[in-house]
Coordinates of C-alpha atoms and ligand atoms in Angstrom, one line a residue:
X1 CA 34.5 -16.7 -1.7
X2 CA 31.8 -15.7 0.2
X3 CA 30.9 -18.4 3.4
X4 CA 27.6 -19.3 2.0
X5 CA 27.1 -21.5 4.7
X6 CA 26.6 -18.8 7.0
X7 CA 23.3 -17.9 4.5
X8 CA 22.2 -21.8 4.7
X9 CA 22.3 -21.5 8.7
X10 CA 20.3 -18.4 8.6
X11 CA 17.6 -19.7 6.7
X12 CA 17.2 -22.6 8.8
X13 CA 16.9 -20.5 11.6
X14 CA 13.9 -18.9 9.6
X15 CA 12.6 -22.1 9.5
X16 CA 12.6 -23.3 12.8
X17 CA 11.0 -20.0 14.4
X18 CA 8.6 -20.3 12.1
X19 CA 9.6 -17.2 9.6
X20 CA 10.7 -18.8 6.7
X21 CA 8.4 -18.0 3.6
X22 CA 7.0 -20.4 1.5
X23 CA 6.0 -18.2 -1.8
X24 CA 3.3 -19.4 -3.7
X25 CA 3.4 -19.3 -7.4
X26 CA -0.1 -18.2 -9.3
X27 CA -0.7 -20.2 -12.4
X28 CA -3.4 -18.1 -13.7
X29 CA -4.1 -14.2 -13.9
X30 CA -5.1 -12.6 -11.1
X31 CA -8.7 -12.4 -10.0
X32 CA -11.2 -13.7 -8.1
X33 CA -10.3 -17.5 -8.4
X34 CA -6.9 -18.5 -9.0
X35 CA -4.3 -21.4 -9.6
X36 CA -2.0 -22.2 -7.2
X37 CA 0.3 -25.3 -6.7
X38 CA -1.9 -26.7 -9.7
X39 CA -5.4 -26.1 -7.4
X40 CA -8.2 -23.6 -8.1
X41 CA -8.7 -21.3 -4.8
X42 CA -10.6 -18.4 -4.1
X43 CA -8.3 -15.4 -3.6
X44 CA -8.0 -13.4 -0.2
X45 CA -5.2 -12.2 -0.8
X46 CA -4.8 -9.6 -3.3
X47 CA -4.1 -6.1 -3.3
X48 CA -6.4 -6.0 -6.7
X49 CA -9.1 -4.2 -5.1
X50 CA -10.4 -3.0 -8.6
X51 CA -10.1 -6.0 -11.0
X52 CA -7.9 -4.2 -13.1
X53 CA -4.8 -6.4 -13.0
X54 CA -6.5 -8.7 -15.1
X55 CA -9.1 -6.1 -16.9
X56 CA -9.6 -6.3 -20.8
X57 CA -9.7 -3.1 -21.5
X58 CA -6.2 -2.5 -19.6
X59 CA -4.7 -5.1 -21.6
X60 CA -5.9 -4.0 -25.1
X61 CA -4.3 -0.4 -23.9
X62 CA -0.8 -2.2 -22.8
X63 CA -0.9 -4.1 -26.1
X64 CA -2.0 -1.0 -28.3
X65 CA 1.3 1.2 -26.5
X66 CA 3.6 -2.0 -27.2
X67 CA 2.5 -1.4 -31.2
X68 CA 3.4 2.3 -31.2
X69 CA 5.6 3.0 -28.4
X70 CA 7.9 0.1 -28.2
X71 CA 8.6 -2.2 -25.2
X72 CA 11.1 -0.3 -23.3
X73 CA 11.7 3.7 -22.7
X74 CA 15.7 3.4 -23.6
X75 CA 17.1 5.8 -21.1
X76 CA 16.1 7.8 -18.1
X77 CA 13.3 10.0 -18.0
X78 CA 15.8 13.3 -17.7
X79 CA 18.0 12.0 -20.6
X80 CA 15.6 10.7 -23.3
X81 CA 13.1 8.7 -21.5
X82 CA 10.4 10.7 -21.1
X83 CA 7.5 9.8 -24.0
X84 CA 4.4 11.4 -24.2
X85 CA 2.4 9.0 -22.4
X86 CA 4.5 9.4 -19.3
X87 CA 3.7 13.3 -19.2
X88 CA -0.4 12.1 -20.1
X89 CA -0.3 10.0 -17.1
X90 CA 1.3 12.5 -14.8
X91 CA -1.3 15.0 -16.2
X92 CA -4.3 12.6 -15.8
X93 CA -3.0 11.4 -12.1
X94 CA -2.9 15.6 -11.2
X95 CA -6.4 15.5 -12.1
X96 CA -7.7 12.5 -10.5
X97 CA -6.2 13.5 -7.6
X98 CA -7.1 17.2 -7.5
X99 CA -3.2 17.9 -6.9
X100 CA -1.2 20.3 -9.2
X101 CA 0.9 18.3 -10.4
X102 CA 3.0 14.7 -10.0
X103 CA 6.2 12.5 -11.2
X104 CA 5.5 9.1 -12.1
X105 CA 8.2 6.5 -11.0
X106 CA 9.1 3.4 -10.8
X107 CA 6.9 2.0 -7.8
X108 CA 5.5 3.2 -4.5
X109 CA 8.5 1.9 -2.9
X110 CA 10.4 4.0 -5.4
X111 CA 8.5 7.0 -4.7
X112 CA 9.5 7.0 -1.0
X113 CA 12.4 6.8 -1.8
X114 CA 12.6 10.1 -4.0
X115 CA 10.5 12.2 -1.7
X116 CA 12.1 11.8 1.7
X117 CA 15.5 12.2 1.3
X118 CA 15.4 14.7 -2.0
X119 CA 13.6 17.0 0.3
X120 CA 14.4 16.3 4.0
X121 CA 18.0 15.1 3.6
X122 CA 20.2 17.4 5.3
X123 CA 21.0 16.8 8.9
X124 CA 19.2 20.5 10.9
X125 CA 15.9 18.6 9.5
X126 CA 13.6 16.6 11.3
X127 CA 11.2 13.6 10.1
X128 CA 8.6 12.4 12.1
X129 CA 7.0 9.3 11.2
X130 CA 4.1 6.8 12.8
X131 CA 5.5 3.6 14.3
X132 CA 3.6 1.6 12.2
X133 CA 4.3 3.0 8.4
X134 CA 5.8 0.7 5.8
X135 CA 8.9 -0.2 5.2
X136 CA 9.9 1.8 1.9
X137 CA 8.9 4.8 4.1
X138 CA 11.3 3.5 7.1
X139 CA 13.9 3.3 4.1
X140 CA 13.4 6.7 2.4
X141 CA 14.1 8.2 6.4
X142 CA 17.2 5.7 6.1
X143 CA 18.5 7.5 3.2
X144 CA 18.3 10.8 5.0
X145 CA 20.5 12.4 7.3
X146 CA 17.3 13.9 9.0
X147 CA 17.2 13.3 12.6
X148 CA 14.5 10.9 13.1
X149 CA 11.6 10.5 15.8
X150 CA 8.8 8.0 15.9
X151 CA 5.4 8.6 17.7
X152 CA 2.9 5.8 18.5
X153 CA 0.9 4.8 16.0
X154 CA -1.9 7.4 15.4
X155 CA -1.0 8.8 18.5
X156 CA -1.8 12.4 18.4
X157 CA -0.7 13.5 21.5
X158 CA 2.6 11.4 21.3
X159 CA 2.9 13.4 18.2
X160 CA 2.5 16.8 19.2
X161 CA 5.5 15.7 22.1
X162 CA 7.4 14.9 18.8
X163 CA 7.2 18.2 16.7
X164 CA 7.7 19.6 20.2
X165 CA 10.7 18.5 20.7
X166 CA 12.4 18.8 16.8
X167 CA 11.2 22.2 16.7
X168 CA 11.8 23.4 20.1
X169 CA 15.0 21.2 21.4
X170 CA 16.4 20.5 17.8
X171 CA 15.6 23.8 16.2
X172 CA 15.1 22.1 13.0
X173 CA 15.2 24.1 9.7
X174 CA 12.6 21.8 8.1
X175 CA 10.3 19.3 9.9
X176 CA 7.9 16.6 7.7
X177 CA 5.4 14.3 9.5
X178 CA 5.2 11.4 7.6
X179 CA 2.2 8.5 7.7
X180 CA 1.1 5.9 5.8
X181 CA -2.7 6.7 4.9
X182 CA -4.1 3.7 5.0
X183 CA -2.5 1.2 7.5
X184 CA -2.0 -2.3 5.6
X185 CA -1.9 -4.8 8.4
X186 CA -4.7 -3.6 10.1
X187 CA -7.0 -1.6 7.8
X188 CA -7.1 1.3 10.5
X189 CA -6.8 5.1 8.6
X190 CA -4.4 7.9 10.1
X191 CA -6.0 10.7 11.8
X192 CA -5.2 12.8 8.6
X193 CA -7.6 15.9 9.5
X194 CA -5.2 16.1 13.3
X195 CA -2.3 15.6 12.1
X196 CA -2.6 18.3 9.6
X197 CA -3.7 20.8 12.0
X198 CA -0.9 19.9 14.6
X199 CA 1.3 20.5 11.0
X200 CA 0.3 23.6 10.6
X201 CA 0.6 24.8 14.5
X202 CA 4.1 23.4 14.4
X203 CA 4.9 25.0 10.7
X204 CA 5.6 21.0 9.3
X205 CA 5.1 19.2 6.2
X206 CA 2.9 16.2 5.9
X207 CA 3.2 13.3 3.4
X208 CA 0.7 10.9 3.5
X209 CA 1.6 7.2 1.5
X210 CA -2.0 6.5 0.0
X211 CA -1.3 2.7 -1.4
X212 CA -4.1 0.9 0.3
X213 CA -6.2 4.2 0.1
X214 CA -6.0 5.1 -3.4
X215 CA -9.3 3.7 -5.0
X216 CA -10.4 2.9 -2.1
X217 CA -11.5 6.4 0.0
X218 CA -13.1 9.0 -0.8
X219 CA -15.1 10.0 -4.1
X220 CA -14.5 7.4 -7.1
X221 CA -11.3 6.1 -5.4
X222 CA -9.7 9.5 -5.2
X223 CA -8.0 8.5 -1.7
X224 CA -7.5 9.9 1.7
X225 CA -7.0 13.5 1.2
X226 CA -10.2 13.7 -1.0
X227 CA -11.8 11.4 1.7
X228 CA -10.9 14.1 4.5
X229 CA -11.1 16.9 2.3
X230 CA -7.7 18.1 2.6
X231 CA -6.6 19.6 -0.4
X232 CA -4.1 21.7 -0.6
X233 CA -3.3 21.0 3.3
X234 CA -1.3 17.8 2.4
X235 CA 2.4 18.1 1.1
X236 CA 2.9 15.2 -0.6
X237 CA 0.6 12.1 -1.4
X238 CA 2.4 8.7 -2.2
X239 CA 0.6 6.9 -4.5
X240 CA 1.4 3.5 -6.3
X241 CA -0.2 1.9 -9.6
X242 CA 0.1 -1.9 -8.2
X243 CA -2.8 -2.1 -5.5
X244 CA -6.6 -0.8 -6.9
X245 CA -4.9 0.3 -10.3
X246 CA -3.5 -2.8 -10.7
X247 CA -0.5 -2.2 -13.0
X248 CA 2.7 -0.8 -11.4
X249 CA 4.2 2.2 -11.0
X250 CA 4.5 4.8 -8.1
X251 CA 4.0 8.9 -8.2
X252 CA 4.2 11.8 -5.8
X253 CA 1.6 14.1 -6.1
X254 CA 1.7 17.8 -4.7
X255 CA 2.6 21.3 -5.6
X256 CA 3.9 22.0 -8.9
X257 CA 7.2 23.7 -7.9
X258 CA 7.9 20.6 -5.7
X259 CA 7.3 18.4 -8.2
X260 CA 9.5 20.6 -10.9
X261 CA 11.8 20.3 -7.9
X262 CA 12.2 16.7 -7.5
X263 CA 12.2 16.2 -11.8
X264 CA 15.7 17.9 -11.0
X265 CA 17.2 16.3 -7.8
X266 CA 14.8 12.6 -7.2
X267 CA 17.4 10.3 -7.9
X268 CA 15.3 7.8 -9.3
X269 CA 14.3 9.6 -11.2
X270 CA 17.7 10.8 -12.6
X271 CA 19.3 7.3 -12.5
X272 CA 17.1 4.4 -13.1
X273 CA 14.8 4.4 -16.3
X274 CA 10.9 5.2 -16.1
X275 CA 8.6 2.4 -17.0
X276 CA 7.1 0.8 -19.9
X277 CA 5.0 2.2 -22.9
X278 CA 2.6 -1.3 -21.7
X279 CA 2.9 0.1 -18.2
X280 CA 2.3 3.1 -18.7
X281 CA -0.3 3.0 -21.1
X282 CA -2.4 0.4 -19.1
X283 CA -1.9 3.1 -15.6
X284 CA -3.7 5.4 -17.7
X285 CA -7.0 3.1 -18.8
X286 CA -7.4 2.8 -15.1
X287 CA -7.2 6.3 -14.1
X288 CA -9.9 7.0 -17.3
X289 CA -11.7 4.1 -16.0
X290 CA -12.3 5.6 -12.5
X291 CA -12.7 9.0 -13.9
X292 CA -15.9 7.4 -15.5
X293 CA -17.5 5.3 -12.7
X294 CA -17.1 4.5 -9.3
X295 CA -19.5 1.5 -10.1
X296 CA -16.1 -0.6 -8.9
X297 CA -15.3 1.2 -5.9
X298 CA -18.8 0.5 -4.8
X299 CA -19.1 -2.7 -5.5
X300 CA -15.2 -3.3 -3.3
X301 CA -17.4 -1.3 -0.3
X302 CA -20.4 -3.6 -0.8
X303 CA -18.3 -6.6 -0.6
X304 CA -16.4 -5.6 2.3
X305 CA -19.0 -4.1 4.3
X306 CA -21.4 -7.6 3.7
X307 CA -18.3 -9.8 4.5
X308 CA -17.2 -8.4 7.6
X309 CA -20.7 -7.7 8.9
X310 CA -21.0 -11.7 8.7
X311 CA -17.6 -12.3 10.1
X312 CA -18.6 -10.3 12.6
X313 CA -22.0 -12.1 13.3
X314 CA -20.7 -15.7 13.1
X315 CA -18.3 -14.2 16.6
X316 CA -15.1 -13.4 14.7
X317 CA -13.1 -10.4 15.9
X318 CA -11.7 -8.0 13.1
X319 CA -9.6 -5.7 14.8
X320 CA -9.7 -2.1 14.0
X321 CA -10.1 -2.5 10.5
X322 CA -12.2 0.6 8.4
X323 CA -11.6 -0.3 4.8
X324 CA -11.5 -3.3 2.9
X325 CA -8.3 -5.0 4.6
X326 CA -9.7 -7.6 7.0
X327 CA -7.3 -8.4 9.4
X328 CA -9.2 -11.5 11.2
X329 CA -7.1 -11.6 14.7
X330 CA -6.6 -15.1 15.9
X331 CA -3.6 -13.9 18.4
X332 CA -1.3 -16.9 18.1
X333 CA 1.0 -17.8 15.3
X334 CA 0.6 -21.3 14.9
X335 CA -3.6 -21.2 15.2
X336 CA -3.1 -18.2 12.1
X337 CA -0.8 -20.7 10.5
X338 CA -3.0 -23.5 10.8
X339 CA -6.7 -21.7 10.2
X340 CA -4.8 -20.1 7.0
X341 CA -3.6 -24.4 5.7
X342 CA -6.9 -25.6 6.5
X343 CA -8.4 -22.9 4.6
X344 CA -6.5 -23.1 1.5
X345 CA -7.3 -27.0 1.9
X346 CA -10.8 -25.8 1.2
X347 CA -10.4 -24.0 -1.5
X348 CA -10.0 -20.4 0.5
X349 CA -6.3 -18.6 -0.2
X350 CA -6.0 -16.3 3.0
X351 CA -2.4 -16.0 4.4
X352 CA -1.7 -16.0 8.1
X353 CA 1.1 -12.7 8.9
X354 CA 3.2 -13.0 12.1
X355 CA 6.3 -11.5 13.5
X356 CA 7.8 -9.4 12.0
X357 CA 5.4 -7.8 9.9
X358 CA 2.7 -7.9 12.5
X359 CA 3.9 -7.6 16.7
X360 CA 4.6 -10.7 18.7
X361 CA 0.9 -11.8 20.0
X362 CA -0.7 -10.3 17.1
X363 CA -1.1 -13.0 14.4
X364 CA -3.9 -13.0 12.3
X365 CA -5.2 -13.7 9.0
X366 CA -5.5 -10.9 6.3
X367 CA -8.5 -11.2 4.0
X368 CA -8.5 -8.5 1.0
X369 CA -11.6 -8.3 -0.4
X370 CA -12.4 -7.3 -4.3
X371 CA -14.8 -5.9 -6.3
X372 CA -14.0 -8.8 -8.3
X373 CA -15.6 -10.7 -6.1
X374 CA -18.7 -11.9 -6.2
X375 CA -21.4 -12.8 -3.1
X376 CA -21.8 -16.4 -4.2
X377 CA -17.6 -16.4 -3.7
X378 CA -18.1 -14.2 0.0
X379 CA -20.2 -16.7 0.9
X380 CA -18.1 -19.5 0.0
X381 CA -15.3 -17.9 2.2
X382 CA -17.7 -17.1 5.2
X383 CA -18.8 -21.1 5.3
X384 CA -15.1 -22.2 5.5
X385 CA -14.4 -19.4 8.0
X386 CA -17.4 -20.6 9.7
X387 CA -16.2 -24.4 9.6
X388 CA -12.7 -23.5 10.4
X389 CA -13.4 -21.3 13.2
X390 CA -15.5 -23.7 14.8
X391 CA -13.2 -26.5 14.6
X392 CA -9.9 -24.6 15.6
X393 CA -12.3 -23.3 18.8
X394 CA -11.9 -19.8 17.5
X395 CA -15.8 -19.3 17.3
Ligands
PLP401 C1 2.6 -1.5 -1.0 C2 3.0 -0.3 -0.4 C3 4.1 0.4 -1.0 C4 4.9 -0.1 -2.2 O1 4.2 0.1 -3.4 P1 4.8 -0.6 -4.7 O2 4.2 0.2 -5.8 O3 4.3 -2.1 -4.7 O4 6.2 -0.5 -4.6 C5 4.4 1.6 -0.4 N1 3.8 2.1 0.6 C6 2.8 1.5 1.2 C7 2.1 2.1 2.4 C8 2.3 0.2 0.7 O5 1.3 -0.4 1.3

């Protein structure tokens, strides 16, 4: 048997330095107020930038696909799991995207997982990837026999030494430059316009993992490439259905031989079965819905330009944030820890993120704002902040 002791003393090493995490369970649907541990609290926390996790019209879809489609897909999408609504929503993600074509998977996660080492696998290739990007993009290089090289974090230079090096020193047969677009810890966006031209001096590929972007930049939601306008320049796009769109679900959008390509050889796309008829169905009322308006997206801008102007006014610093993710950088763990109890004590859910997922020195608290949100809620948050703040001798 397995010395689950070991495991015990491991956790409560977590706990003493701090690490261990205490998951809350929601009560409620998502949105802007929520139950948690039995008490009502505004939300900060979600990645529901849209309001579509809880949207009725999303449901009704989910529920009508359930009626004629089933509840499960009953094999993999290359054996007999491919329905029609799969191929709609790959069609209708193309187009929203201004991309030629894309394969719907499992998750963003997922899709990182497909791309990288389906198409940068063998050992004469290079990846290069920004020290910063998330960790199902550090695991897709894992699953490749690429050699890897990391440059500083939107460091442009750092990343022309890079490319330097794997296509001068290495001599590598294919070279991809992979980023995440939007940066989730501190709201910052990759220098996408750069590192496309360096791509293209250097004869790379560039992937761009657009979670936190898509319906977010550019027109309606469309995400970073459409925010730069870079089609046609980018490779791939990474895009997942579980932030702005709510659902769940991940794609890879690109050219349309690629994406034949990886229909043949992704392996999770071969091996683990595609998502839901619900799923499915409910991805594609919020791609229609965006296609219609970008009343939402302007509304998550509005919100997150007022909140962070006030943050900023009542003496809070907010990092290098340019979207919606407000990281508010209190420095030390146990202030962030604190600030985030107090708040939730008050009725604000806003977690504190330390080491590991943020550097030593670098605590803060993350506040997502939502279209869902309205200003009478913003300004609920901004008095705690502002009582908080003052008392903790942040302010
Ligand atoms: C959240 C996130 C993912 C994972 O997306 P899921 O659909 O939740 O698996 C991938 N990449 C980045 C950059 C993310 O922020």
């Amino acid at each position: 048997m397995f010395d689950y002791k070991i495991l015990e003393s491991e956790l409560e090493n977590l706990r003493n330095e701090g690490l261990y995490i205490n998951i809350r369970t929601l009560e409620s649907p998502q949105g802007a107020w929520i139950t948690v541990n039995g008490k009502r609290v505004l939300n900060l926390c979600s990645n529901n930038y849209l309001g579509f996790a809880n949207d009725e019209r999303l449901k009704r879809s989910a529920i009508k696909a359930i009626e004629e489609w089933g509840v499960g897909p009953g094999a993999v999408r290359t054996i007999a799991g491919t329905m029609k609504i799969h191929e709609e929503l790959e069609r209708a993600l193309a187009d929203f995207k201004g991309a030629e074509a894309t394969i719907f998977l499992q998750s963003g996660f997922v899709a990182n997982q497909a791309a990288i080492p389906t198409l940068f696998g063998d050992e004469n290739d290079a990846i290069i990837s920004d020290e910063l990007n998330h960790a199902s993009i550090i695991d897709g290089v894992r699953l490749s026999k690429a050699k890897r090289y990391v440059y500083k974090h939107n460091d442009m230079n750092d990343l022309e030494e890079r490319l330097k090096e794997a296509r001068n020193v290495q001599n590598a047969r294919r070279i991809l430059i992979v980023t995440d677009g939007v940066f989730s810890m501190d709201g910052d966006i990759a220098p996408l316009p750069e590192i496309v031209e360096l791509a293209e001096r250097y004869g790379a590929a560039v992937m761009v993992d657009d979670a936190h972007g898509e319906g977010v930049l550019g027109r309606g939601g469309r995400g970073i490439v459409d925010h730069f306008g870079l089609h046609g320049r980018v490779d791939m796009e990474i895009g997942t259905l579980s932030k702005a769109f709510g659902v769940l679900g991940g794609y890879i959008a690109g050219n349309e031989t690629l994406i034949r390509y990886l229909k043949q050889k992704a392996r999770p796309f071969l091996f683990s079965t595609g998502l839901t008829p619900a799923d499915v169905a409910a991805c594609l009322e919020a791609v229609k819905i965006l296609q219609e308006s970008d009343d939402r997206v302007k509304k998550l801008w509005d919100n997150a330009n007022y909140f962070k102007t006030e943050m900023k006014k009542l003496g809070f610093d907010l990092g290098v944030s340019q979207t919606p993710i407000t990281p508010v950088m209190l420095y030390d763990a146990k202030v962030a820890s604190q600030f985030s109890r107090e708040l939730f004590e008050e009725g604000v859910f806003a977690q504190s993120i330390g080491y590991p997922t943020v550097p030593k020195g670098k605590a803060r608290i993350r506040v997502m704002i939502s279209a869902v949100h309205s200003k009478e809620d913003l300004d609920f948050a901004l008095e705690k902040f502002e009582k908080i703040g003052k008392k903790l001798g942040v302010i």
